């Protein structure tokens, strides 16, 4: 008897208890790596990695993570496989399912990850789509848990574009009872359906267009680029629209104790200043490191 695979297409594909289990496992893997303890829990298993979008952190963290877990990762660029020659996603998905134990895909349209999942007999992991970035959220939550000692009474602010990273983070905040405020310029808000999903999970995100009001006395301030891949032709308009939303020393005067997060890559001097990203308040590179530990935990949880 075969069982349906568990997929991870957005952060709310797991329950609160499952999320906490993954984060606890990530902490254990982080300790194991630092002490040199063996943790080859996926010995002999293979991860296929489909990339339609380029990446630094996603590729290296997943590939390194599989190696450290005793497994193997195969990089599959769009032009390296038959997707680049027009093979339907459903055919790619069914074929890869016969070869590998799990697939991570970094694609443009969210519907593409859904098609991969529909036709796959192995777990599909969303490495990023235009709508969601749940693996980043796992690392974000792990980082907040480490620096704040947990999630209780933590206030976090998302400031900037209500993009895919923001949307998954809003759902992750709801799952962990983080008090979230989202500050975006008018017209750049998180999608209403994502806010509705956050509320269904028990969250109650505050939405505002006032960055100063949003960050006042926050524990964590999180931002991302204003101009994502594929939006380069909107640069002049966006730079004007996001005036006042830069995470710099002026804004942080209103949140003197806040840690600062950014999922990287950063456009220093735009959404965040070089001074802040290099300051003692920045936990940006802890976030980046935690992609590795969180994804190892996710993969072992999905494949156990």
Coordinates of C-alpha atoms in Angstrom, one line a residue:
X1 CA 0.0 0.0 0.0
X2 CA 1.4 3.4 -1.0
X3 CA 0.9 6.6 0.9
X4 CA 0.5 10.1 -0.4
X5 CA 3.7 12.1 0.0
X6 CA 3.7 15.2 2.3
X7 CA 4.5 18.3 0.3
X8 CA 5.8 21.7 1.6
X9 CA 4.4 24.4 -0.7
X10 CA 3.9 27.0 1.9
X11 CA 4.5 27.4 5.6
X12 CA 0.9 26.6 6.6
X13 CA 1.2 23.2 5.0
X14 CA 2.4 22.2 8.4
X15 CA 0.6 22.6 11.7
X16 CA 1.9 24.6 14.7
X17 CA 3.1 21.4 16.4
X18 CA 4.7 20.1 13.2
X19 CA 6.5 23.5 12.7
X20 CA 7.8 23.4 16.3
X21 CA 9.0 19.9 15.8
X22 CA 10.9 20.9 12.6
X23 CA 12.5 23.9 14.4
X24 CA 13.5 21.8 17.4
X25 CA 15.1 19.3 14.9
X26 CA 16.9 22.2 13.2
X27 CA 18.4 23.3 16.5
X28 CA 19.6 19.7 17.1
X29 CA 21.2 19.6 13.7
X30 CA 22.9 22.9 14.3
X31 CA 24.4 21.6 17.5
X32 CA 25.4 18.4 15.8
X33 CA 27.2 20.2 13.0
X34 CA 29.1 22.5 15.5
X35 CA 30.2 19.6 17.7
X36 CA 31.0 17.3 14.8
X37 CA 28.4 14.7 15.8
X38 CA 27.2 12.3 13.1
X39 CA 23.8 13.1 11.7
X40 CA 23.7 11.2 8.4
X41 CA 19.9 10.6 8.7
X42 CA 19.3 10.5 5.0
X43 CA 22.1 8.1 4.0
X44 CA 21.8 7.1 0.4
X45 CA 18.8 9.4 -0.4
X46 CA 18.7 11.8 -3.3
X47 CA 17.2 15.3 -3.6
X48 CA 16.4 16.6 -7.1
X49 CA 16.7 20.4 -7.3
X50 CA 14.9 22.3 -10.1
X51 CA 16.0 25.9 -10.7
X52 CA 14.1 28.3 -13.0
X53 CA 15.4 31.2 -10.9
X54 CA 19.1 31.7 -9.9
X55 CA 20.1 31.3 -6.3
X56 CA 23.0 31.5 -3.8
X57 CA 21.5 30.5 -0.4
X58 CA 18.8 28.1 -1.7
X59 CA 21.2 26.0 -3.8
X60 CA 24.1 25.9 -1.5
X61 CA 22.1 25.3 1.7
X62 CA 20.1 22.4 0.2
X63 CA 23.0 20.8 -1.6
X64 CA 25.3 21.1 1.5
X65 CA 22.5 20.0 3.7
X66 CA 21.9 16.8 1.8
X67 CA 25.6 16.0 1.9
X68 CA 25.8 16.5 5.6
X69 CA 22.7 14.3 6.1
X70 CA 24.5 11.5 4.1
X71 CA 22.5 12.0 1.0
X72 CA 23.1 13.5 -2.5
X73 CA 21.6 16.5 -4.3
X74 CA 21.3 16.8 -8.1
X75 CA 21.2 20.3 -9.6
X76 CA 18.6 20.5 -12.4
X77 CA 18.7 23.9 -14.2
X78 CA 15.8 24.5 -16.6
X79 CA 18.1 24.3 -19.6
X80 CA 19.8 21.2 -18.3
X81 CA 16.6 19.1 -18.4
X82 CA 13.8 18.7 -20.8
X83 CA 11.8 21.5 -19.2
X84 CA 13.9 23.9 -21.3
X85 CA 12.7 22.1 -24.4
X86 CA 9.0 22.2 -23.5
X87 CA 8.4 19.0 -21.6
X88 CA 5.2 19.4 -19.5
X89 CA 5.8 19.9 -15.8
X90 CA 3.6 16.9 -15.0
X91 CA 5.8 14.6 -17.1
X92 CA 9.0 16.0 -15.4
X93 CA 7.4 15.4 -12.0
X94 CA 6.3 11.9 -12.7
X95 CA 9.7 11.0 -14.1
X96 CA 11.8 12.5 -11.3
X97 CA 9.6 10.7 -8.8
X98 CA 11.0 7.4 -10.2
X99 CA 14.6 8.5 -9.6
X100 CA 14.8 10.7 -6.4
X101 CA 13.4 10.7 -2.9
X102 CA 12.3 14.3 -2.9
X103 CA 12.3 17.4 -5.2
X104 CA 13.0 21.0 -4.3
X105 CA 11.9 23.5 -7.0
X106 CA 12.6 27.2 -7.3
X107 CA 10.2 28.4 -9.9
X108 CA 8.3 31.6 -11.0
X109 CA 4.6 30.8 -10.9
X110 CA 3.2 29.2 -7.8
X111 CA 0.9 27.1 -9.9
X112 CA 4.0 25.4 -11.3
X113 CA 4.9 24.1 -7.8
X114 CA 1.4 22.9 -7.4
X115 CA 1.5 21.0 -10.7
X116 CA 4.8 19.3 -9.6
X117 CA 3.1 18.3 -6.3
X118 CA 0.0 17.0 -8.0
X119 CA 1.9 14.6 -10.2
X120 CA 4.7 13.6 -7.8
X121 CA 4.9 10.5 -5.7
X122 CA 7.7 12.0 -3.6
X123 CA 7.7 15.1 -1.4
X124 CA 7.9 18.5 -3.3
X125 CA 9.5 21.4 -1.4
X126 CA 8.9 25.0 -2.5
X127 CA 12.3 26.6 -2.8
X128 CA 10.6 29.9 -3.9
X129 CA 7.8 31.0 -6.1
X130 CA 6.4 34.4 -6.9
X131 CA 3.8 33.9 -4.1
X132 CA 5.7 32.2 -1.3
X133 CA 9.1 31.4 0.2
X134 CA 8.4 29.0 3.1
X135 CA 11.9 27.7 3.4
X136 CA 13.1 31.2 4.2
X137 CA 10.3 31.5 6.8
X138 CA 11.6 28.4 8.6
X139 CA 15.1 30.0 8.8
X140 CA 13.5 33.3 9.9
X141 CA 11.5 31.6 12.7
X142 CA 14.6 29.6 13.8
X143 CA 16.6 32.9 14.0
X144 CA 13.9 34.7 16.0
X145 CA 13.5 31.7 18.4
X146 CA 17.3 31.8 19.0
X147 CA 17.6 35.5 19.5
X148 CA 14.4 36.1 21.4
X149 CA 14.4 32.9 23.5
X150 CA 11.1 31.8 21.9
X151 CA 8.1 33.4 20.4
X152 CA 6.1 34.5 23.4
X153 CA 5.5 38.3 23.5
X154 CA 7.7 38.9 20.4
X155 CA 6.6 41.8 18.2
X156 CA 7.9 41.7 14.6
X157 CA 7.5 44.2 11.8
X158 CA 7.7 43.6 8.1
X159 CA 8.6 46.8 6.3
X160 CA 8.7 47.3 2.6
X161 CA 7.2 45.3 -0.3
X162 CA 4.5 42.7 0.6
X163 CA 6.2 40.1 -1.6
X164 CA 6.5 36.4 -1.5
X165 CA 8.9 36.4 1.5
X166 CA 6.5 38.7 3.4
X167 CA 3.5 36.5 2.7
X168 CA 5.1 33.3 4.0
X169 CA 6.5 35.2 7.0
X170 CA 3.0 36.5 7.9
X171 CA 1.7 32.9 7.9
X172 CA 4.7 31.8 10.0
X173 CA 4.1 34.6 12.5
X174 CA 0.5 33.5 12.8
X175 CA 1.5 29.9 13.5
X176 CA 3.9 30.9 16.2
X177 CA 1.8 33.7 17.8
X178 CA 4.3 36.4 16.9
X179 CA 2.6 39.8 17.0
X180 CA 3.1 41.0 13.5
X181 CA 2.8 44.5 11.9
X182 CA 3.1 44.8 8.1
X183 CA 4.1 48.3 6.8
X184 CA 4.0 48.7 3.1
X185 CA 3.3 51.6 0.7
X186 CA -0.2 51.8 -0.7
X187 CA -0.5 49.3 -3.5
X188 CA 2.2 47.0 -2.3
X189 CA 0.3 45.2 0.4
X190 CA 0.3 41.5 1.2
X191 CA -2.5 39.7 -0.6
X192 CA -5.8 39.7 1.2
X193 CA -6.2 36.0 0.9
X194 CA -2.8 35.5 2.7
X195 CA -4.0 37.8 5.5
X196 CA -7.2 35.8 5.7
X197 CA -5.2 32.6 6.0
X198 CA -3.1 34.2 8.8
X199 CA -6.3 35.1 10.7
X200 CA -7.6 31.5 10.3
X201 CA -4.4 30.3 11.9
X202 CA -5.0 32.6 14.9
X203 CA -2.9 35.5 13.9
X204 CA -4.1 39.1 13.8
X205 CA -1.6 41.0 11.7
X206 CA -1.7 44.8 11.8
X207 CA -1.5 46.5 8.4
X208 CA -0.3 50.1 8.0
X209 CA 1.3 52.4 5.5
X210 CA 3.2 54.3 8.3
X211 CA 6.7 52.9 8.8
X212 CA 7.5 54.9 11.9
X213 CA 4.3 53.8 13.6
X214 CA 5.0 50.2 12.6
X215 CA 8.5 49.9 14.0
X216 CA 8.0 51.8 17.3
X217 CA 9.3 49.6 20.1
X218 CA 9.4 46.5 17.9
X219 CA 11.6 43.5 18.9
X220 CA 12.4 42.5 15.3
X221 CA 12.4 44.5 12.1
X222 CA 12.5 42.6 8.8
X223 CA 12.9 43.9 5.3
X224 CA 13.6 42.7 1.8
X225 CA 14.5 44.2 -1.6
X226 CA 12.0 46.6 -3.2
X227 CA 12.8 45.4 -6.7
X228 CA 12.7 41.7 -7.1
X229 CA 13.8 39.5 -10.0
X230 CA 11.6 40.4 -13.0
X231 CA 10.6 43.8 -11.7
X232 CA 13.7 45.7 -13.0
X233 CA 11.6 47.8 -15.4
X234 CA 9.6 49.1 -12.4
X235 CA 12.7 50.5 -10.7
X236 CA 12.1 54.2 -11.0
X237 CA 8.4 53.9 -9.9
X238 CA 9.3 51.7 -7.0
X239 CA 12.1 53.8 -5.7
X240 CA 9.8 56.7 -5.5
X241 CA 6.9 54.7 -3.9
X242 CA 9.1 53.3 -1.2
X243 CA 10.6 56.6 0.0
X244 CA 10.6 56.6 3.8
X245 CA 10.6 52.8 4.1
X246 CA 14.4 52.4 4.3
X247 CA 15.6 50.5 7.3
X248 CA 18.3 53.0 8.4
X249 CA 19.4 54.8 11.6
X250 CA 16.6 57.4 11.4
X251 CA 13.9 54.7 11.4
X252 CA 15.6 52.6 14.0
X253 CA 15.6 55.5 16.5
X254 CA 12.0 54.5 17.1
X255 CA 12.9 50.9 17.9
X256 CA 16.1 51.2 20.0
X257 CA 16.2 47.5 21.0
X258 CA 15.1 45.9 17.7
X259 CA 17.1 43.2 15.9
X260 CA 17.2 43.6 12.1
X261 CA 16.6 40.8 9.6
X262 CA 16.9 40.6 5.8
X263 CA 16.6 37.4 3.7
X264 CA 19.4 38.5 1.2
X265 CA 20.5 39.4 -1.3
X266 CA 20.3 43.0 -0.1
X267 CA 20.4 46.2 -2.2
X268 CA 22.5 48.2 0.3
X269 CA 21.5 51.8 0.3
X270 CA 18.0 51.1 -0.9
X271 CA 15.8 49.1 1.5
X272 CA 18.5 48.9 4.1
X273 CA 21.7 50.9 4.8
X274 CA 25.1 49.4 4.8
X275 CA 25.6 50.8 8.3
X276 CA 22.7 48.8 9.7
X277 CA 23.4 45.5 7.9
X278 CA 26.9 45.6 9.3
X279 CA 25.9 46.7 12.8
X280 CA 25.5 44.7 16.0
X281 CA 21.8 44.9 15.6
X282 CA 21.9 42.8 12.4
X283 CA 21.1 39.1 12.6
X284 CA 21.0 38.8 8.8
X285 CA 23.8 36.3 8.5
X286 CA 22.4 34.1 11.3
X287 CA 19.3 34.0 9.1
X288 CA 21.4 33.0 6.1
X289 CA 23.2 30.2 8.1
X290 CA 19.9 29.0 9.5
X291 CA 18.6 28.2 6.0
X292 CA 21.0 25.2 6.1
X293 CA 19.9 23.9 9.5
X294 CA 16.1 24.5 8.9
X295 CA 16.1 22.8 5.5
X296 CA 18.0 19.8 6.8
X297 CA 15.3 19.5 9.5
X298 CA 12.6 19.8 6.9
X299 CA 14.0 17.2 4.6
X300 CA 14.6 14.7 7.4
X301 CA 11.0 15.3 8.7
X302 CA 9.5 14.8 5.2
X303 CA 11.5 11.7 4.5
X304 CA 11.6 9.9 7.8

